[in-house]
Short mmCIF file of C-alpha atoms and ligand atoms in Angstrom, two decimals:
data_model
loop_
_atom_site.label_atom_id
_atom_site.label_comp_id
_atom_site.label_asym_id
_atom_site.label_seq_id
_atom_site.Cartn_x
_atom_site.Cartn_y
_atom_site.Cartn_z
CA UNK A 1 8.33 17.82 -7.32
CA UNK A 2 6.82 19.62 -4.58
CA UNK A 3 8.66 21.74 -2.10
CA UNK A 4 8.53 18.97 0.71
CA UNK A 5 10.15 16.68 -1.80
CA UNK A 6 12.42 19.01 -2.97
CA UNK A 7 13.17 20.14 0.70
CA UNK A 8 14.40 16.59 1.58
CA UNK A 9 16.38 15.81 -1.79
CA UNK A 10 18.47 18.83 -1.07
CA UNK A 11 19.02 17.47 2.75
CA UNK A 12 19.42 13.96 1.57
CA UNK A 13 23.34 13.95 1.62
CA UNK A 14 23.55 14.66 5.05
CA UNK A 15 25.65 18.27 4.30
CA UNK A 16 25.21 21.42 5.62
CA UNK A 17 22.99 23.55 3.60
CA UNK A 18 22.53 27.22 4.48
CA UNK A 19 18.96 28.23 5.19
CA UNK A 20 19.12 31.18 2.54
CA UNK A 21 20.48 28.60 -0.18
CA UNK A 22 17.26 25.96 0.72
CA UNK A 23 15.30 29.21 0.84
CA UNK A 24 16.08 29.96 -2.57
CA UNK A 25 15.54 26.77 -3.97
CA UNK A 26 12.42 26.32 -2.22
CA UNK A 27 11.45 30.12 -3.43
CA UNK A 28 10.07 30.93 -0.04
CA UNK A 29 11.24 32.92 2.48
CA UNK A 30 13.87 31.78 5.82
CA UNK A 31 11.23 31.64 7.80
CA UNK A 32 9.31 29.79 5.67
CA UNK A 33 11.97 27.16 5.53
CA UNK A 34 12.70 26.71 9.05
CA UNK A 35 8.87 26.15 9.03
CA UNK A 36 9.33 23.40 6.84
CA UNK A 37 12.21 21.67 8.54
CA UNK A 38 10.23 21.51 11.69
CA UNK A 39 7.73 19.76 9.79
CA UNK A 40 10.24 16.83 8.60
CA UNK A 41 10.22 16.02 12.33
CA UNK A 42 6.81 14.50 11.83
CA UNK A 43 7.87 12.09 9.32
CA UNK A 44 10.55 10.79 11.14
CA UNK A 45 13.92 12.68 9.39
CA UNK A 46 15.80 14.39 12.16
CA UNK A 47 17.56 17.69 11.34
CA UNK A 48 20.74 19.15 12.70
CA UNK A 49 20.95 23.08 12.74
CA UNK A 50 24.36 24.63 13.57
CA UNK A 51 25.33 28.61 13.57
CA UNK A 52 26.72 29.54 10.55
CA UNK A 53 26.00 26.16 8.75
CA UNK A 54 22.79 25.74 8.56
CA UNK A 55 21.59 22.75 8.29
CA UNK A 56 21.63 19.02 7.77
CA UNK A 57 20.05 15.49 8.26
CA UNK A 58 21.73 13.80 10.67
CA UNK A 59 21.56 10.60 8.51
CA UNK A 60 21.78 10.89 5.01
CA UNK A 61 18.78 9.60 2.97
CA UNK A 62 19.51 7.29 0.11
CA UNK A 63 16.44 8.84 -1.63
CA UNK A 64 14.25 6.03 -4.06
CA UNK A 65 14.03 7.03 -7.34
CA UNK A 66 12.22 6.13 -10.89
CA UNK A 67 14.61 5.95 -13.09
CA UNK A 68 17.09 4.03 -10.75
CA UNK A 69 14.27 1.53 -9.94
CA UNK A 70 13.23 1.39 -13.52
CA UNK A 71 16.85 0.47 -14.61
CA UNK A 72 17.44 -2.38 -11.69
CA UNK A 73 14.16 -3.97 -13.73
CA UNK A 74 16.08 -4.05 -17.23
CA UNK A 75 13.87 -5.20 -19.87
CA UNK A 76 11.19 -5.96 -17.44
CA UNK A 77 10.14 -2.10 -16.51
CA UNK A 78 8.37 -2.35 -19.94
CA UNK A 79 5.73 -4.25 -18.63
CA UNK A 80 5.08 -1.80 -15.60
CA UNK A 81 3.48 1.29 -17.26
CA UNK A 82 2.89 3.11 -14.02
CA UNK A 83 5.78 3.53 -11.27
CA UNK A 84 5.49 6.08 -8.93
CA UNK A 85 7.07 7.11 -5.37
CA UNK A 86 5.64 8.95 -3.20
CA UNK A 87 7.36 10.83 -0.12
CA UNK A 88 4.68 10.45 2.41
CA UNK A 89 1.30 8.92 1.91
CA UNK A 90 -1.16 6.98 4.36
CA UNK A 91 -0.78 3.60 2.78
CA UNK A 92 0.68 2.33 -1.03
CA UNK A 93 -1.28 -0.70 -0.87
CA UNK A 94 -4.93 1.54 -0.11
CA UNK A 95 -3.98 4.24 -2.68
CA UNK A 96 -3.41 1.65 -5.14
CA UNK A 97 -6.98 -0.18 -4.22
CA UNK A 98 -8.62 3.23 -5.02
CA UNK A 99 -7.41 3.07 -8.15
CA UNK A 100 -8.28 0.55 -11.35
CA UNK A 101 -5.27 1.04 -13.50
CA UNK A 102 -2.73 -2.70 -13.39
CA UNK A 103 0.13 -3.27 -13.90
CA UNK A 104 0.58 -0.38 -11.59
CA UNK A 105 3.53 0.05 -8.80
CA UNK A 106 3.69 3.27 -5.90
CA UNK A 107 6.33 3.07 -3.70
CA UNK A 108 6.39 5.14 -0.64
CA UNK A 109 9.25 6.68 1.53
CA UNK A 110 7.12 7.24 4.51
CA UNK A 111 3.61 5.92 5.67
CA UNK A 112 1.42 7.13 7.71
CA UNK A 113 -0.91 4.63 8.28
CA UNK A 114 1.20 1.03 6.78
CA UNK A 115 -1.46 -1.55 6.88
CA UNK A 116 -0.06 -4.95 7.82
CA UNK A 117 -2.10 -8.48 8.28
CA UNK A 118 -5.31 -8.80 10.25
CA UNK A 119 -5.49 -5.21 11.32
CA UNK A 120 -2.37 -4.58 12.23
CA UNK A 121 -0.18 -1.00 11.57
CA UNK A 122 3.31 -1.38 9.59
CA UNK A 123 6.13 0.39 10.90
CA UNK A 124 6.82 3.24 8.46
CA UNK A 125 9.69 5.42 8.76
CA UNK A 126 11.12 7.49 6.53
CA UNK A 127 13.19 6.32 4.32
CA UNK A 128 14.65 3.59 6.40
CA UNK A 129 12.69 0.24 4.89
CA UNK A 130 10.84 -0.39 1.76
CA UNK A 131 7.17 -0.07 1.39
CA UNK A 132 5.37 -0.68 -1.90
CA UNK A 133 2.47 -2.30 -3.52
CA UNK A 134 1.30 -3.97 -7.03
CA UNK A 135 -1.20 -3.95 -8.64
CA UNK A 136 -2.32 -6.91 -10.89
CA UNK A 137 -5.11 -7.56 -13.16
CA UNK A 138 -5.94 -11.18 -13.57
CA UNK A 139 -8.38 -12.04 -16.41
CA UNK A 140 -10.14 -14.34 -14.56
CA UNK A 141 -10.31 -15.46 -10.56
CA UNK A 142 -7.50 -17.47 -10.37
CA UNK A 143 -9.03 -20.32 -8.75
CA UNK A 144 -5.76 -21.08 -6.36
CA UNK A 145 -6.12 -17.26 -5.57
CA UNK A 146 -5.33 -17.95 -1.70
CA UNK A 147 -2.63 -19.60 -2.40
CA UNK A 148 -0.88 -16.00 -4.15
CA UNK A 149 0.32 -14.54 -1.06
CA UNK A 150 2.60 -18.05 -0.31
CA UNK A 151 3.77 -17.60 -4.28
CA UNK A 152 4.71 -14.11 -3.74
CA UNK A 153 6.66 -14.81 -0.39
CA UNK A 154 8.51 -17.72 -2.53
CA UNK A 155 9.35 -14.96 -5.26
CA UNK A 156 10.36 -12.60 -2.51
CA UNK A 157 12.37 -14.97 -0.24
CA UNK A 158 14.65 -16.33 -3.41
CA UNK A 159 15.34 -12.81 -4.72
CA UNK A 160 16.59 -11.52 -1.12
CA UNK A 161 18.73 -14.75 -0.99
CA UNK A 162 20.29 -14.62 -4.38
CA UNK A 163 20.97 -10.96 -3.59
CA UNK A 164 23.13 -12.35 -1.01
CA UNK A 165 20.86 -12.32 2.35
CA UNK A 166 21.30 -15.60 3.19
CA UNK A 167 18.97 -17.60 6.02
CA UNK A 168 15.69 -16.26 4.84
CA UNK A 169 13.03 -18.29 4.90
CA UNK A 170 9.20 -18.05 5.04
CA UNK A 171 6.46 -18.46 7.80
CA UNK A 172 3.16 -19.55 6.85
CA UNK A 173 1.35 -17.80 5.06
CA UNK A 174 4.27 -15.26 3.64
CA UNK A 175 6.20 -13.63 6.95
CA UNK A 176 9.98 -13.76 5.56
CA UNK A 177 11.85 -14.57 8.30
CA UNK A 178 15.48 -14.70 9.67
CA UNK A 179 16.65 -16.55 12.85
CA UNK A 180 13.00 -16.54 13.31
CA UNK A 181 12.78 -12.74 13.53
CA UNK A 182 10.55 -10.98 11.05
CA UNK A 183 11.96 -9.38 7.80
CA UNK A 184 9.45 -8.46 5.43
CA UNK A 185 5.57 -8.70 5.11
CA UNK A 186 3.24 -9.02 2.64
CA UNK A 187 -0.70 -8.06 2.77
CA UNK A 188 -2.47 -8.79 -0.32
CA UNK A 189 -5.93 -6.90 -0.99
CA UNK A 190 -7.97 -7.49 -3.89
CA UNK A 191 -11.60 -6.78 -5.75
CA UNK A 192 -13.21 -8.47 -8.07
CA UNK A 193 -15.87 -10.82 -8.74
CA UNK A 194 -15.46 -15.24 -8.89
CA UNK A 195 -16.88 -14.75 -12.84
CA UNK A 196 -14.87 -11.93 -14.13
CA UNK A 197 -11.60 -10.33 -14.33
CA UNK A 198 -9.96 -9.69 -10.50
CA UNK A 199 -7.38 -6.84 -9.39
CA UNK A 200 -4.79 -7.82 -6.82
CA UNK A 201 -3.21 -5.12 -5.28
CA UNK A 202 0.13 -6.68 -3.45
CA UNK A 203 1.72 -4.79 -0.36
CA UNK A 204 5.39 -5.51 0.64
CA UNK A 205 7.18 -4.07 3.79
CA UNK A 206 10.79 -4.90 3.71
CA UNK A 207 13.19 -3.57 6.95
CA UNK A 208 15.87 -2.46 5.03
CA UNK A 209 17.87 -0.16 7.77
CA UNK A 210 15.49 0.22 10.28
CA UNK A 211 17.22 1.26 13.35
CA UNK A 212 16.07 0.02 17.01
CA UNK A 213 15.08 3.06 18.02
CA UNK A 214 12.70 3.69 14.82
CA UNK A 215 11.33 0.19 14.91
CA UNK A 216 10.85 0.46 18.67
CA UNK A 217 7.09 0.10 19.29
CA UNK A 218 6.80 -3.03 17.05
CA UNK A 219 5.33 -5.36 19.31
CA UNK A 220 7.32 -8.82 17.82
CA UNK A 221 10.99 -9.74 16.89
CA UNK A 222 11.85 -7.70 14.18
CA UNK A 223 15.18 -7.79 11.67
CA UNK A 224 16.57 -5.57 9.29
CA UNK A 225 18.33 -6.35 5.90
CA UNK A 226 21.29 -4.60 6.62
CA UNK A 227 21.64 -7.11 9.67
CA UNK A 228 21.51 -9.87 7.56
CA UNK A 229 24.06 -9.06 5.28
CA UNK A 230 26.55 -8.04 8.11
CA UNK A 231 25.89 -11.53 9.47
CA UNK A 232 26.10 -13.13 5.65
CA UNK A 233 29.29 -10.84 4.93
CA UNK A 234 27.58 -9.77 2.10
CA UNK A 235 27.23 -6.32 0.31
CA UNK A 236 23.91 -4.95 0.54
CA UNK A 237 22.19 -3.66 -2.72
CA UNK A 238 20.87 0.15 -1.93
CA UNK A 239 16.88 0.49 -1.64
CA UNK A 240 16.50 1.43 -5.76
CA UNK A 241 18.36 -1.67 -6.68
CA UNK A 242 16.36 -3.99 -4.21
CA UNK A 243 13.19 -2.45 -5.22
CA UNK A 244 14.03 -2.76 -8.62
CA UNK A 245 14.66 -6.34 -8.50
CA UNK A 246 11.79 -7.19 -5.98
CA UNK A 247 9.59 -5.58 -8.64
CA UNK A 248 10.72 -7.71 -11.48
CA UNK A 249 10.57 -10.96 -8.98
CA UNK A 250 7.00 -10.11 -8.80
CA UNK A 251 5.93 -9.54 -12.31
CA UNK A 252 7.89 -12.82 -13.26
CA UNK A 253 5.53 -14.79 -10.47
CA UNK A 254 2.10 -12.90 -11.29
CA UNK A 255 3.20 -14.01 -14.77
CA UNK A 256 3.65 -17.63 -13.74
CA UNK A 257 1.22 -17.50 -11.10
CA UNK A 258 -1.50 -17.24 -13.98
CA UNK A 259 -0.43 -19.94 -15.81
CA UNK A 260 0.58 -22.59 -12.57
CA UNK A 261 -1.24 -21.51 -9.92
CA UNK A 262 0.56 -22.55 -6.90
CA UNK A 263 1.83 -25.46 -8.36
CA UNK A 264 5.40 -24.38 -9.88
CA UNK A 265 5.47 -22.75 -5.64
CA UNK A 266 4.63 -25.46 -3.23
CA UNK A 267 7.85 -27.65 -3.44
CA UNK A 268 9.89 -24.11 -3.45
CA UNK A 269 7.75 -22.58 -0.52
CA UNK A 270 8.22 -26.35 1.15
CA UNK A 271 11.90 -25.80 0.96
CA UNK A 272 11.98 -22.13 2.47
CA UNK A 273 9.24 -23.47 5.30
CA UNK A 274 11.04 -22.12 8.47
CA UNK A 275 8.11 -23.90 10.91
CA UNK A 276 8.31 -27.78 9.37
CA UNK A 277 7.87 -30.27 12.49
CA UNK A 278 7.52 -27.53 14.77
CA UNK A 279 5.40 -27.00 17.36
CA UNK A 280 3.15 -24.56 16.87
CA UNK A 281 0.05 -22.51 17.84
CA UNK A 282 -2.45 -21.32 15.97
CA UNK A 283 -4.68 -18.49 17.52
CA UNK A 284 -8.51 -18.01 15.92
CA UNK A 285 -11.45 -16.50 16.95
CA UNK A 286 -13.03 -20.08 18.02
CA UNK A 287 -9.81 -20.65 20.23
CA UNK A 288 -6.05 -21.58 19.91
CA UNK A 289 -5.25 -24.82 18.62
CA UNK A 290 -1.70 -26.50 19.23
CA UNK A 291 -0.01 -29.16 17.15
CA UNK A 292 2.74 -29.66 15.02
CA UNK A 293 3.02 -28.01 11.37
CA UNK A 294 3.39 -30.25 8.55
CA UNK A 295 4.07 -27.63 5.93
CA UNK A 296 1.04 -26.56 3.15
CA UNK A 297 -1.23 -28.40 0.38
CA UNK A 298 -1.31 -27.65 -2.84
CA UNK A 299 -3.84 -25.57 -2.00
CA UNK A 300 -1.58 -23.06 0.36
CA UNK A 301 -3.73 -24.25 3.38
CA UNK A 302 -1.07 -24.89 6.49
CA UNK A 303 -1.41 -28.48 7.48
CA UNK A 304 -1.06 -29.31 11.05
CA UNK A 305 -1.12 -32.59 12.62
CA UNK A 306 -3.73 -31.74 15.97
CA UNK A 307 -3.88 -34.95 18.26
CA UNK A 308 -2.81 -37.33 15.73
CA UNK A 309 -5.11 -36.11 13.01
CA UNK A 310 -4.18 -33.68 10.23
CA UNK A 311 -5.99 -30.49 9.90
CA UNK A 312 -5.68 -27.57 7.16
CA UNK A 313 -6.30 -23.87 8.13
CA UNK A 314 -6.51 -20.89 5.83
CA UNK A 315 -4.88 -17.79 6.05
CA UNK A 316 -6.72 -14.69 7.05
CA UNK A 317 -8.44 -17.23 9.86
CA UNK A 318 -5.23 -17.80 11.55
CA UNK A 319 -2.27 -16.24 13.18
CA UNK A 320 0.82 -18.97 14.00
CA UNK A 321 3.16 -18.80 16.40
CA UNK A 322 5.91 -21.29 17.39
CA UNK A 323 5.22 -22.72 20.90
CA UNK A 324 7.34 -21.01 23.00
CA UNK A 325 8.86 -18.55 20.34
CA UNK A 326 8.27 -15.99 17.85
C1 LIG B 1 2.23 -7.98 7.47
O1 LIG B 1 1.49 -7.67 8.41
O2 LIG B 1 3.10 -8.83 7.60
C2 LIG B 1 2.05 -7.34 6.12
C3 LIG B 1 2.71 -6.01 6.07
C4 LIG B 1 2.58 -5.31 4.73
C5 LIG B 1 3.11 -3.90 4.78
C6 LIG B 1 3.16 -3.26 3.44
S1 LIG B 1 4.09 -1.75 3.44
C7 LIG B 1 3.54 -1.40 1.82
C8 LIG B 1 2.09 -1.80 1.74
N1 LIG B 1 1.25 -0.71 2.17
C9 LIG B 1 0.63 -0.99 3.32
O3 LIG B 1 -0.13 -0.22 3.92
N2 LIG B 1 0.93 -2.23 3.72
C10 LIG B 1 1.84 -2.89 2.81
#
């Protein structure tokens, strides 16, 4: 553990800690510490100072750990060799594409630069949401490969719900949405050639207790976990249990996805399709396109009756929107 790290797991109960006991821990010197709690401004953790007390977070951090994760995945860790968190790092899913090692997992409690879908940044704080990526070696191209990102959604979407967040469902390709505001997002990144074995590395942002102000310059309707459950009146598992199981979802649908393709996924992404007989929009570079969606092939291309004639789009070309919502 570093000193940063071991900075912020002394702070993380949200007591008062004394500068000269951090400074011990930390083997530096007082001013040395207060150096380093200015810093943990930067990544988003606040810090309280009071005469006499020292100091404290002033919201404790529920801190994601290995072993906790490894023991939410019961007999499936096994098959993850590599799990890792880091406490601040530009992006899980583009340290994990530098690297060749699968099955691999890094979780992160802060990112600096969170890549979402078609160039967009992901909203990072620390601490307050999940972030995370997979990597996944495939022996061959999967020849459905496209259609991964719907699978993984699917896999996502039924863990949260049997966990108790009830309402989630999925927007083409793999937004998980609830009451139409966005939940959790997945960007998928891979290498590898159409002959030979193919490594997927699979990113997952999850807004776990994202508060308004933190989440405040995301430019769409955003929801957090924590909502959901208060609205479901249901207890929310703590960020080392979710990840945990989220983990193990995915593993079980790489596994399957292998051996299926999309196949065992289409009729259970078809039931969690949010957008069915909607209206929608679909923005590309060669101009928007309105119709009405018709949910996905077997193929994960969206289907989308245009002027009474059905058309399928691909993801990465597309961005949909519901006419006249989110
Ligand atoms: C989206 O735009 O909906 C996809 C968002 C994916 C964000 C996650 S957070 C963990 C992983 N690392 C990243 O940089 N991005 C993904």
């Amino acid at each position: 553990m570093d000193r940063a790290q071991r900075l912020i797991t002394q702070l993380a109960d949200g007591q008062w800690h004394s500068g000269e006991a951090l400074a011990e821990v930390l083997e530096v010197s007082r001013a040395a510490v207060w150096k380093r709690l200015q810093a943990l401004a930067d990544i988003g953790l606040e810090v309280e100072s009071r005469h006499g007390k020292g100091y404290r977070l002033t919201r404790p951090v529920d801190l994601l750990r290995v072993d906790a994760i490894t023991a939410a995945m019961k007999a499936h860790a096994s098959k993850l060799p590599s799990l890792e968190v880091a406490t601040s790092i530009d992006s899980t899913n583009a340290r994990l594409m530098q690297l060749d090692n699968a099955p691999a997992a890094l979780l992160a409690e802060h990112q600096t630069a969170g890549r979402g879908r078609r160039g967009r940044a992901w909203c990072s704080p620390f601490g307050a949401n999940l972030y995370f990526s997979l990597a996944w070696r495939f022996d061959s191209m999967p020849p459905q490969l496209p259609a991964l990102s719907l699978a993984v959604g699917v896999a996502l979407a039924e863990t949260l719900t049997d966990l108790g967040a009830a309402g989630t469902g999925l927007k083409w390709p793999n937004d998980l949405l609830w009451h139409g505001r966005k939940l959790a997002g997945v960007l998928i990144e891979h290498r590898g050639e159409a002959a030979g074995p193919c490594r997927v590395v699979i990113g997952v942002g999850l807004n776990v207790g994202m508060t308004a102000s933190q989440g405040n310059e995301i430019d769409q309707d955003w929801v957090s976990l924590a909502e959901v459950h208060a609205a479901a009146d249901t207890v929310m598992p703590d960020r080392n249990a979710l990840a945990g199981q989220l983990l193990k979802a995915l593993l079980q649908c790489l596994e399957q996805f292998a051996t299926t393709g999309f196949d065992s996924f289409h009729p259970r992404w078809s039931t969690l399709d949010v957008m069915r007989n909607q209206a929608v929009r679909l923005q590309q570079e060669r101009g928007d396109v309105e119709g009405v969606a018709q949910g996905v092939d077997r193929h994960g291309a969206l289907l989308v009756q245009v002027r009474g004639e059905r058309q399928r789009f691909f993801s990465g070309e597309v961005s949909l929107r519901a006419v006249g919502g989110a």
